[in-house]
CSV table of C-alpha atoms in Angstrom, one decimal:
chain,number,residue,atom,x,y,z
A,1285,UNK,CA,135.5,54.4,-72.6
A,1286,UNK,CA,136.6,51.5,-71.6
A,1287,UNK,CA,134.0,49.3,-69.6
A,1288,UNK,CA,133.0,50.2,-65.9
A,1289,UNK,CA,133.7,48.3,-63.8
A,1290,UNK,CA,131.3,47.2,-60.7
A,1291,UNK,CA,132.4,45.8,-56.6
A,1292,UNK,CA,129.3,45.1,-54.1
A,1293,UNK,CA,130.6,45.9,-51.3
A,1294,UNK,CA,128.2,43.6,-48.7
A,1295,UNK,CA,126.7,40.1,-49.7
A,1296,UNK,CA,123.6,39.6,-46.8
A,1297,UNK,CA,120.4,38.9,-48.2
A,1298,UNK,CA,120.0,42.2,-49.6
A,1299,UNK,CA,123.1,42.3,-51.1
A,1300,UNK,CA,122.9,38.9,-52.7
A,1301,UNK,CA,120.0,39.5,-54.4
A,1302,UNK,CA,120.9,43.2,-55.8
A,1303,UNK,CA,124.2,40.9,-57.3
A,1304,UNK,CA,122.1,38.4,-59.0
A,1305,UNK,CA,120.3,41.5,-60.9
A,1306,UNK,CA,124.0,43.3,-61.1
A,1307,UNK,CA,125.1,40.1,-62.6
A,1308,UNK,CA,122.8,39.6,-64.9
A,1309,UNK,CA,122.8,43.2,-66.5
A,1310,UNK,CA,126.2,43.5,-66.7
A,1311,UNK,CA,126.5,40.0,-69.0
A,1312,UNK,CA,124.3,41.7,-71.3
A,1313,UNK,CA,125.5,45.6,-71.6
A,1314,UNK,CA,128.7,46.6,-73.7
A,1315,UNK,CA,128.7,50.1,-71.0
A,1316,UNK,CA,130.0,47.4,-68.0
A,1317,UNK,CA,133.0,45.0,-67.3
A,1318,UNK,CA,130.8,42.1,-67.2
A,1319,UNK,CA,132.8,40.9,-64.1
A,1320,UNK,CA,131.6,41.8,-60.4
A,1321,UNK,CA,133.6,41.5,-57.1
A,1322,UNK,CA,131.6,40.6,-54.4
A,1323,UNK,CA,132.9,41.5,-51.1
A,1324,UNK,CA,131.7,38.9,-48.5
A,1325,UNK,CA,133.0,39.0,-44.9
A,1326,UNK,CA,134.3,35.5,-44.4
A,1327,UNK,CA,132.4,32.7,-42.2
A,1328,UNK,CA,132.9,29.3,-41.9
A,1329,UNK,CA,130.2,27.5,-43.2
A,1330,UNK,CA,130.1,23.6,-42.7
A,1331,UNK,CA,133.5,24.0,-42.3
A,1332,UNK,CA,134.0,25.7,-45.7
A,1333,UNK,CA,134.6,29.3,-46.7
A,1334,UNK,CA,131.8,31.6,-47.8
A,1335,UNK,CA,133.3,32.9,-50.3
A,1336,UNK,CA,134.5,29.4,-51.9
A,1337,UNK,CA,131.0,28.2,-51.7
A,1338,UNK,CA,129.7,31.1,-53.5
A,1339,UNK,CA,132.4,31.1,-56.2
A,1340,UNK,CA,132.1,27.2,-56.7
A,1341,UNK,CA,128.2,27.1,-56.1
A,1342,UNK,CA,126.9,30.4,-57.2
A,1343,UNK,CA,124.9,30.5,-54.0
A,1344,UNK,CA,125.0,32.3,-51.1
A,1345,UNK,CA,123.6,29.5,-48.9
A,1346,UNK,CA,124.1,31.6,-45.5
A,1347,UNK,CA,121.7,34.8,-46.6
A,1348,UNK,CA,119.9,34.2,-50.1
A,1349,UNK,CA,119.8,30.4,-49.6
A,1350,UNK,CA,117.8,28.6,-53.2
A,1351,UNK,CA,118.8,30.8,-55.4
A,1352,UNK,CA,121.8,31.0,-57.9
A,1353,UNK,CA,124.0,34.4,-58.6
A,1354,UNK,CA,125.5,34.5,-61.5
A,1355,UNK,CA,128.9,32.7,-62.3
A,1356,UNK,CA,130.0,36.3,-63.3
A,1357,UNK,CA,129.9,37.8,-59.7
A,1358,UNK,CA,133.2,36.9,-57.6
A,1359,UNK,CA,133.0,36.5,-54.1
A,1360,UNK,CA,136.3,38.6,-52.6
A,1361,UNK,CA,137.1,38.3,-48.7
A,1362,UNK,CA,139.2,41.7,-48.8
A,1363,UNK,CA,137.5,44.6,-48.8
A,1364,UNK,CA,140.4,46.4,-50.3
A,1365,UNK,CA,140.9,43.9,-52.7
A,1366,UNK,CA,137.3,43.4,-54.3
A,1367,UNK,CA,137.1,47.6,-54.2
A,1368,UNK,CA,140.7,49.1,-56.1
A,1369,UNK,CA,139.8,48.6,-59.8
A,1370,UNK,CA,136.2,49.6,-59.3
A,1371,UNK,CA,134.3,52.5,-61.8
A,1372,UNK,CA,131.3,52.2,-59.4
A,1373,UNK,CA,130.7,51.1,-55.5
A,1374,UNK,CA,127.4,49.6,-54.3
A,1375,UNK,CA,127.6,50.1,-50.5
A,1376,UNK,CA,124.8,47.2,-49.0
A,1377,UNK,CA,126.1,46.5,-45.4
A,1378,UNK,CA,124.3,47.0,-42.2
A,1379,UNK,CA,124.7,51.2,-41.2
A,1380,UNK,CA,127.2,50.5,-37.8
A,1381,UNK,CA,129.9,48.5,-39.9
A,1382,UNK,CA,129.5,51.7,-42.6
A,1383,UNK,CA,132.6,54.1,-40.7
A,1384,UNK,CA,135.4,51.1,-40.4
A,1385,UNK,CA,134.4,50.0,-44.1
A,1386,UNK,CA,135.6,53.4,-45.3
A,1387,UNK,CA,138.3,53.5,-43.1
A,1388,UNK,CA,139.8,50.1,-44.5
A,1389,UNK,CA,139.1,51.7,-48.3
A,1390,UNK,CA,140.7,55.2,-47.7
A,1391,UNK,CA,143.7,56.1,-50.1
A,1392,UNK,CA,142.4,52.7,-52.3
A,1393,UNK,CA,139.2,53.7,-54.5
A,1394,UNK,CA,139.8,54.1,-58.3
A,1395,UNK,CA,140.2,58.4,-59.2
A,1396,UNK,CA,136.7,59.2,-60.7
A,1397,UNK,CA,134.9,56.1,-59.4
A,1398,UNK,CA,131.3,56.8,-57.8
A,1399,UNK,CA,129.1,55.2,-55.1
A,1400,UNK,CA,125.7,54.1,-54.1
A,1401,UNK,CA,124.6,53.4,-50.9
A,1402,UNK,CA,121.5,51.0,-50.4
A,1403,UNK,CA,121.8,51.1,-46.6
A,1404,UNK,CA,118.7,51.8,-44.5
A,1405,UNK,CA,120.2,53.9,-41.2
A,1406,UNK,CA,121.2,56.9,-40.3
A,1407,UNK,CA,123.8,58.2,-37.9
A,1408,UNK,CA,124.7,61.0,-35.5
A,1409,UNK,CA,126.8,63.5,-35.5
A,1410,UNK,CA,128.1,66.8,-34.1
A,1411,UNK,CA,125.7,68.8,-36.1
A,1412,UNK,CA,122.9,66.1,-35.1
A,1413,UNK,CA,121.8,64.2,-37.7
A,1414,UNK,CA,124.1,62.2,-40.6
A,1415,UNK,CA,123.5,60.4,-43.3
A,1416,UNK,CA,125.5,57.2,-44.6
A,1417,UNK,CA,125.7,58.7,-47.7
A,1418,UNK,CA,127.5,61.6,-45.9
A,1419,UNK,CA,130.1,59.6,-44.5
A,1420,UNK,CA,131.2,57.7,-47.5
A,1421,UNK,CA,131.1,60.8,-49.2
A,1422,UNK,CA,133.1,62.9,-46.4
A,1423,UNK,CA,135.6,59.9,-45.8
A,1424,UNK,CA,135.9,58.1,-49.6
A,1425,UNK,CA,136.0,61.7,-51.4
A,1426,UNK,CA,133.0,60.4,-53.9
A,1427,UNK,CA,130.1,61.0,-55.6
A,1428,UNK,CA,127.0,59.6,-53.8
A,1429,UNK,CA,123.7,58.3,-54.9
A,1430,UNK,CA,121.0,56.4,-52.5
A,1431,UNK,CA,118.3,53.5,-53.7
A,1432,UNK,CA,115.6,53.0,-51.6
A,1433,UNK,CA,112.0,51.3,-51.9
A,1434,UNK,CA,109.6,48.6,-51.1
A,1435,UNK,CA,112.1,45.8,-51.7
A,1436,UNK,CA,112.0,42.9,-49.6
A,1437,UNK,CA,115.1,40.8,-50.6
A,1438,UNK,CA,113.5,37.4,-51.3
A,1439,UNK,CA,110.8,38.7,-53.5
A,1440,UNK,CA,113.6,40.8,-55.8
A,1441,UNK,CA,115.2,37.7,-55.9
A,1442,UNK,CA,112.5,35.6,-57.2
A,1443,UNK,CA,112.0,38.1,-59.8
A,1444,UNK,CA,108.5,39.6,-58.6
A,1445,UNK,CA,107.9,42.8,-59.9
A,1446,UNK,CA,108.7,45.6,-57.7
A,1447,UNK,CA,109.1,49.3,-58.3
A,1448,UNK,CA,112.3,51.2,-56.5
A,1449,UNK,CA,113.5,54.7,-56.2
A,1450,UNK,CA,117.3,56.4,-57.0
A,1451,UNK,CA,117.9,59.8,-55.0
A,1452,UNK,CA,121.0,61.5,-57.0
A,1453,UNK,CA,122.0,64.7,-57.3
A,1454,UNK,CA,124.0,64.1,-60.4
A,1455,UNK,CA,121.6,62.8,-62.8
A,1456,UNK,CA,123.9,61.4,-65.6
A,1457,UNK,CA,125.3,59.3,-62.4
A,1458,UNK,CA,121.7,58.2,-61.8
A,1459,UNK,CA,121.0,57.1,-65.1
A,1460,UNK,CA,124.6,55.0,-65.1
A,1461,UNK,CA,123.0,53.6,-62.0
A,1462,UNK,CA,119.2,53.0,-63.4
A,1463,UNK,CA,120.9,51.2,-66.3
A,1464,UNK,CA,123.1,48.9,-64.3
A,1465,UNK,CA,120.0,47.9,-62.3
A,1466,UNK,CA,116.6,48.1,-63.7
A,1467,UNK,CA,115.4,45.1,-65.1
A,1468,UNK,CA,111.4,44.6,-66.3
A,1469,UNK,CA,110.5,43.5,-62.5
A,1470,UNK,CA,112.8,45.9,-61.0
A,1471,UNK,CA,111.5,49.4,-62.2
A,1472,UNK,CA,113.6,52.4,-61.0
A,1473,UNK,CA,112.6,55.8,-61.3
A,1474,UNK,CA,115.6,58.5,-60.2
A,1475,UNK,CA,114.7,61.6,-58.2
A,1476,UNK,CA,117.0,64.3,-57.5
A,1477,UNK,CA,115.7,64.4,-53.3
A,1478,UNK,CA,118.0,62.2,-52.5
A,1479,UNK,CA,118.2,63.0,-48.5
A,1480,UNK,CA,114.7,62.7,-48.4
A,1481,UNK,CA,114.7,59.2,-50.2
A,1482,UNK,CA,117.8,58.1,-47.5
A,1483,UNK,CA,115.7,59.4,-44.8
A,1484,UNK,CA,112.7,57.2,-45.7
A,1485,UNK,CA,114.8,54.1,-45.8
A,1486,UNK,CA,116.0,54.6,-42.3
A,1487,UNK,CA,112.8,56.1,-40.7
A,1488,UNK,CA,110.4,53.4,-41.8
A,1489,UNK,CA,112.3,50.7,-39.8
A,1490,UNK,CA,111.5,52.4,-36.2
A,1491,UNK,CA,107.6,52.7,-37.8
A,1492,UNK,CA,108.1,48.8,-38.6
A,1493,UNK,CA,108.7,48.3,-34.7
A,1494,UNK,CA,105.8,49.9,-33.9
A,1495,UNK,CA,103.7,47.7,-36.5
A,1496,UNK,CA,105.6,44.6,-34.9
A,1497,UNK,CA,104.6,45.7,-31.7
A,1498,UNK,CA,100.7,45.7,-32.6
A,1499,UNK,CA,101.4,42.3,-34.0
A,1500,UNK,CA,102.8,41.0,-30.8
A,1501,UNK,CA,100.0,43.2,-28.3
A,1502,UNK,CA,97.0,41.7,-30.5
A,1503,UNK,CA,95.7,44.8,-31.7
A,1504,UNK,CA,93.6,44.8,-35.2
A,1505,UNK,CA,94.6,46.4,-38.8
A,1506,UNK,CA,93.2,49.6,-37.8
A,1507,UNK,CA,95.6,50.2,-35.2
A,1508,UNK,CA,98.4,49.1,-37.0
A,1509,UNK,CA,96.4,51.5,-40.3
A,1510,UNK,CA,97.4,54.5,-37.3
A,1511,UNK,CA,100.8,53.3,-36.7
A,1512,UNK,CA,101.6,53.6,-40.4
A,1513,UNK,CA,100.2,57.2,-40.8
A,1514,UNK,CA,101.2,58.4,-37.5
A,1515,UNK,CA,104.3,57.2,-38.5
A,1516,UNK,CA,104.7,58.6,-42.0
A,1517,UNK,CA,103.8,61.9,-40.0
A,1518,UNK,CA,106.9,61.6,-37.9
A,1519,UNK,CA,109.0,60.7,-41.0
A,1520,UNK,CA,108.1,63.5,-42.9
A,1521,UNK,CA,108.2,66.1,-40.0
A,1522,UNK,CA,111.6,65.0,-39.2
A,1523,UNK,CA,112.9,65.4,-42.9
A,1524,UNK,CA,111.1,68.5,-43.0
A,1525,UNK,CA,113.4,69.5,-39.9
A,1526,UNK,CA,116.7,67.9,-40.4
A,1527,UNK,CA,117.2,67.3,-44.4
A,1528,UNK,CA,119.6,70.0,-45.7
A,1529,UNK,CA,118.0,70.9,-48.7
A,1530,UNK,CA,114.2,71.7,-49.5
A,1531,UNK,CA,112.2,68.5,-49.5
A,1532,UNK,CA,109.7,67.5,-51.8
A,1533,UNK,CA,106.6,66.1,-50.6
A,1534,UNK,CA,106.1,63.8,-53.9
A,1535,UNK,CA,109.2,62.4,-52.7
A,1536,UNK,CA,106.9,60.3,-50.0
A,1537,UNK,CA,104.8,59.2,-52.8
A,1538,UNK,CA,107.1,57.4,-54.8
A,1539,UNK,CA,108.5,54.0,-53.7
A,1540,UNK,CA,111.3,54.6,-51.3
A,1541,UNK,CA,107.9,56.3,-49.2
A,1542,UNK,CA,104.6,55.1,-48.6
A,1543,UNK,CA,105.4,51.4,-50.7
A,1544,UNK,CA,108.3,50.9,-48.7
A,1545,UNK,CA,106.7,51.9,-45.5
A,1546,UNK,CA,103.5,49.8,-45.9
A,1547,UNK,CA,105.8,46.5,-46.6
A,1548,UNK,CA,108.2,46.7,-44.1
A,1549,UNK,CA,105.4,46.9,-41.9
A,1550,UNK,CA,103.5,44.1,-43.0
A,1551,UNK,CA,106.6,42.3,-44.2
A,1552,UNK,CA,110.5,42.5,-43.5
A,1553,UNK,CA,112.6,41.7,-39.8
A,1554,UNK,CA,111.9,44.5,-38.3
A,1555,UNK,CA,108.1,43.5,-37.9
A,1556,UNK,CA,108.9,40.1,-37.2
A,1557,UNK,CA,111.6,40.6,-34.2
A,1558,UNK,CA,109.0,43.1,-32.7
A,1559,UNK,CA,106.0,40.8,-32.8
A,1560,UNK,CA,108.2,38.7,-30.6
A,1561,UNK,CA,109.9,41.3,-28.4
A,1562,UNK,CA,106.1,42.1,-27.6
A,1563,UNK,CA,105.3,38.2,-26.9
A,1564,UNK,CA,107.9,38.9,-23.7
A,1565,UNK,CA,110.5,37.4,-22.0
A,1566,UNK,CA,113.5,38.2,-24.7
A,1567,UNK,CA,115.7,41.6,-25.5
A,1568,UNK,CA,116.0,42.8,-29.4
A,1569,UNK,CA,119.5,41.3,-29.1
A,1570,UNK,CA,118.3,37.8,-28.2
A,1571,UNK,CA,115.7,37.9,-30.8
A,1572,UNK,CA,118.3,39.1,-33.4
A,1573,UNK,CA,120.6,36.4,-32.6
A,1574,UNK,CA,118.1,33.8,-32.4
A,1575,UNK,CA,115.7,34.6,-35.2
A,1576,UNK,CA,117.9,36.2,-38.3
A,1577,UNK,CA,120.6,33.7,-39.1
A,1578,UNK,CA,123.3,36.4,-38.4
A,1579,UNK,CA,121.2,39.3,-40.3
A,1580,UNK,CA,120.9,42.3,-38.2
A,1581,UNK,CA,118.0,44.3,-37.6
A,1582,UNK,CA,118.0,48.7,-38.4
A,1583,UNK,CA,114.7,49.6,-36.8
A,1584,UNK,CA,115.7,49.3,-33.3
A,1585,UNK,CA,119.1,50.9,-33.5
A,1586,UNK,CA,117.6,53.7,-36.0
A,1587,UNK,CA,115.2,54.5,-33.3
A,1588,UNK,CA,118.0,54.8,-30.3
A,1589,UNK,CA,120.1,57.6,-33.5
A,1590,UNK,CA,117.1,59.2,-33.7
A,1591,UNK,CA,116.6,59.4,-30.0
A,1592,UNK,CA,119.8,60.9,-29.7
A,1593,UNK,CA,119.8,63.4,-32.1
A,1594,UNK,CA,116.0,64.9,-31.3
A,1595,UNK,CA,117.5,65.0,-27.3
A,1596,UNK,CA,120.3,66.7,-28.9
A,1597,UNK,CA,117.6,69.1,-30.5
A,1598,UNK,CA,115.2,69.1,-27.2
A,1599,UNK,CA,112.4,68.0,-29.6
A,1600,UNK,CA,111.8,64.1,-27.9
A,1601,UNK,CA,108.3,65.3,-27.0
A,1602,UNK,CA,107.8,66.3,-30.8
A,1603,UNK,CA,107.9,62.4,-32.2
A,1604,UNK,CA,106.0,60.4,-29.6
A,1605,UNK,CA,106.0,57.5,-31.9
A,1606,UNK,CA,109.7,57.7,-32.5
A,1607,UNK,CA,110.5,58.2,-29.1
A,1608,UNK,CA,108.3,55.4,-27.2
A,1609,UNK,CA,109.7,52.9,-29.5
A,1610,UNK,CA,113.1,53.8,-28.4
A,1611,UNK,CA,111.9,53.3,-24.8
A,1612,UNK,CA,110.1,50.3,-24.7
A,1613,UNK,CA,112.9,48.8,-26.6
A,1614,UNK,CA,116.2,50.0,-24.6
A,1615,UNK,CA,115.1,51.3,-21.7
A,1616,UNK,CA,112.5,49.4,-19.9
A,1617,UNK,CA,109.5,51.3,-20.7
A,1618,UNK,CA,106.5,48.8,-20.9
A,1619,UNK,CA,105.2,47.5,-24.3
A,1620,UNK,CA,101.8,47.8,-22.7
A,1621,UNK,CA,102.2,51.7,-22.9
A,1622,UNK,CA,103.1,51.4,-26.5
A,1623,UNK,CA,99.1,52.5,-27.1
A,1624,UNK,CA,99.1,55.6,-25.0
A,1625,UNK,CA,101.7,57.3,-27.0
A,1626,UNK,CA,98.5,56.4,-29.9
A,1627,UNK,CA,96.2,57.7,-28.2
A,1628,UNK,CA,98.1,61.2,-27.2
A,1629,UNK,CA,99.5,61.7,-30.5
A,1630,UNK,CA,98.9,65.3,-31.8
A,1631,UNK,CA,97.0,65.6,-34.6
A,1632,UNK,CA,98.7,68.1,-36.5
A,1633,UNK,CA,102.7,68.0,-36.8
């Protein structure tokens, strides 16, 4: 078998951190081609192209400054050129960009290629929920897996120990992705309940917005713990209703579930921006521009997608935390009423 060629589609904070791992692993493996192509959305940084900076200085100075990306990772500004020979496609872009990227890639993917999504978000389709892997699978006709976990990009780049979860219905592909990305400090568990893994990654960002509200309103750790628990209850209830197959409650005990939820509610950009929002005076969009240096927020946007899905199914009243976070972020509901949705939350879902 010729070595497998790898392409990373995306080069933000998380994309650059995973590129560091993949670049190191492919250099020392006969299974993978050592040259890894990484699609970079071209930007000018102080008059220089970001792709040139990455290829010459081996550092993504905008999204992951201070970390060297292995020189065998090559930045490519055209997504079709980056992906056309790849056997393995790693998708790691903000979820709102996926439909357009898939359109560009249609007809340019190698036969037999496989993909994995590191994207934390969902979409609304005619039947209700549409997972990001569903969109990619339908448009590009490739087998898709998913990777989600308690993985703050800067900590992963600093090689601090953490765990993550791969959801793959195809055990052989799950094994390939584990070999491509596992290190002694980035420990991977593979499970077959991939829809739940993916949903956890999307929904926990909504809960993190609620945790940020707690911090901005000056509530204590007890209140934040209640938000995390009630948020987890809503995540499980949502998965039970909307996942196509049977869900395993054990998946919520993997890194993609409780661990990612806790990490995101105490660190992470969704919590940080939500705290600033709760202190008042600025919209989510303004704060995203001011605080995130070009990165995108996923939590508020995911709450909007979830709200549309729940409204379509007449289930708005069953998910008070998710719904109130949406109403506060986008519909002008007073942040001071946030505590009310906790006080009136049903005890059993």
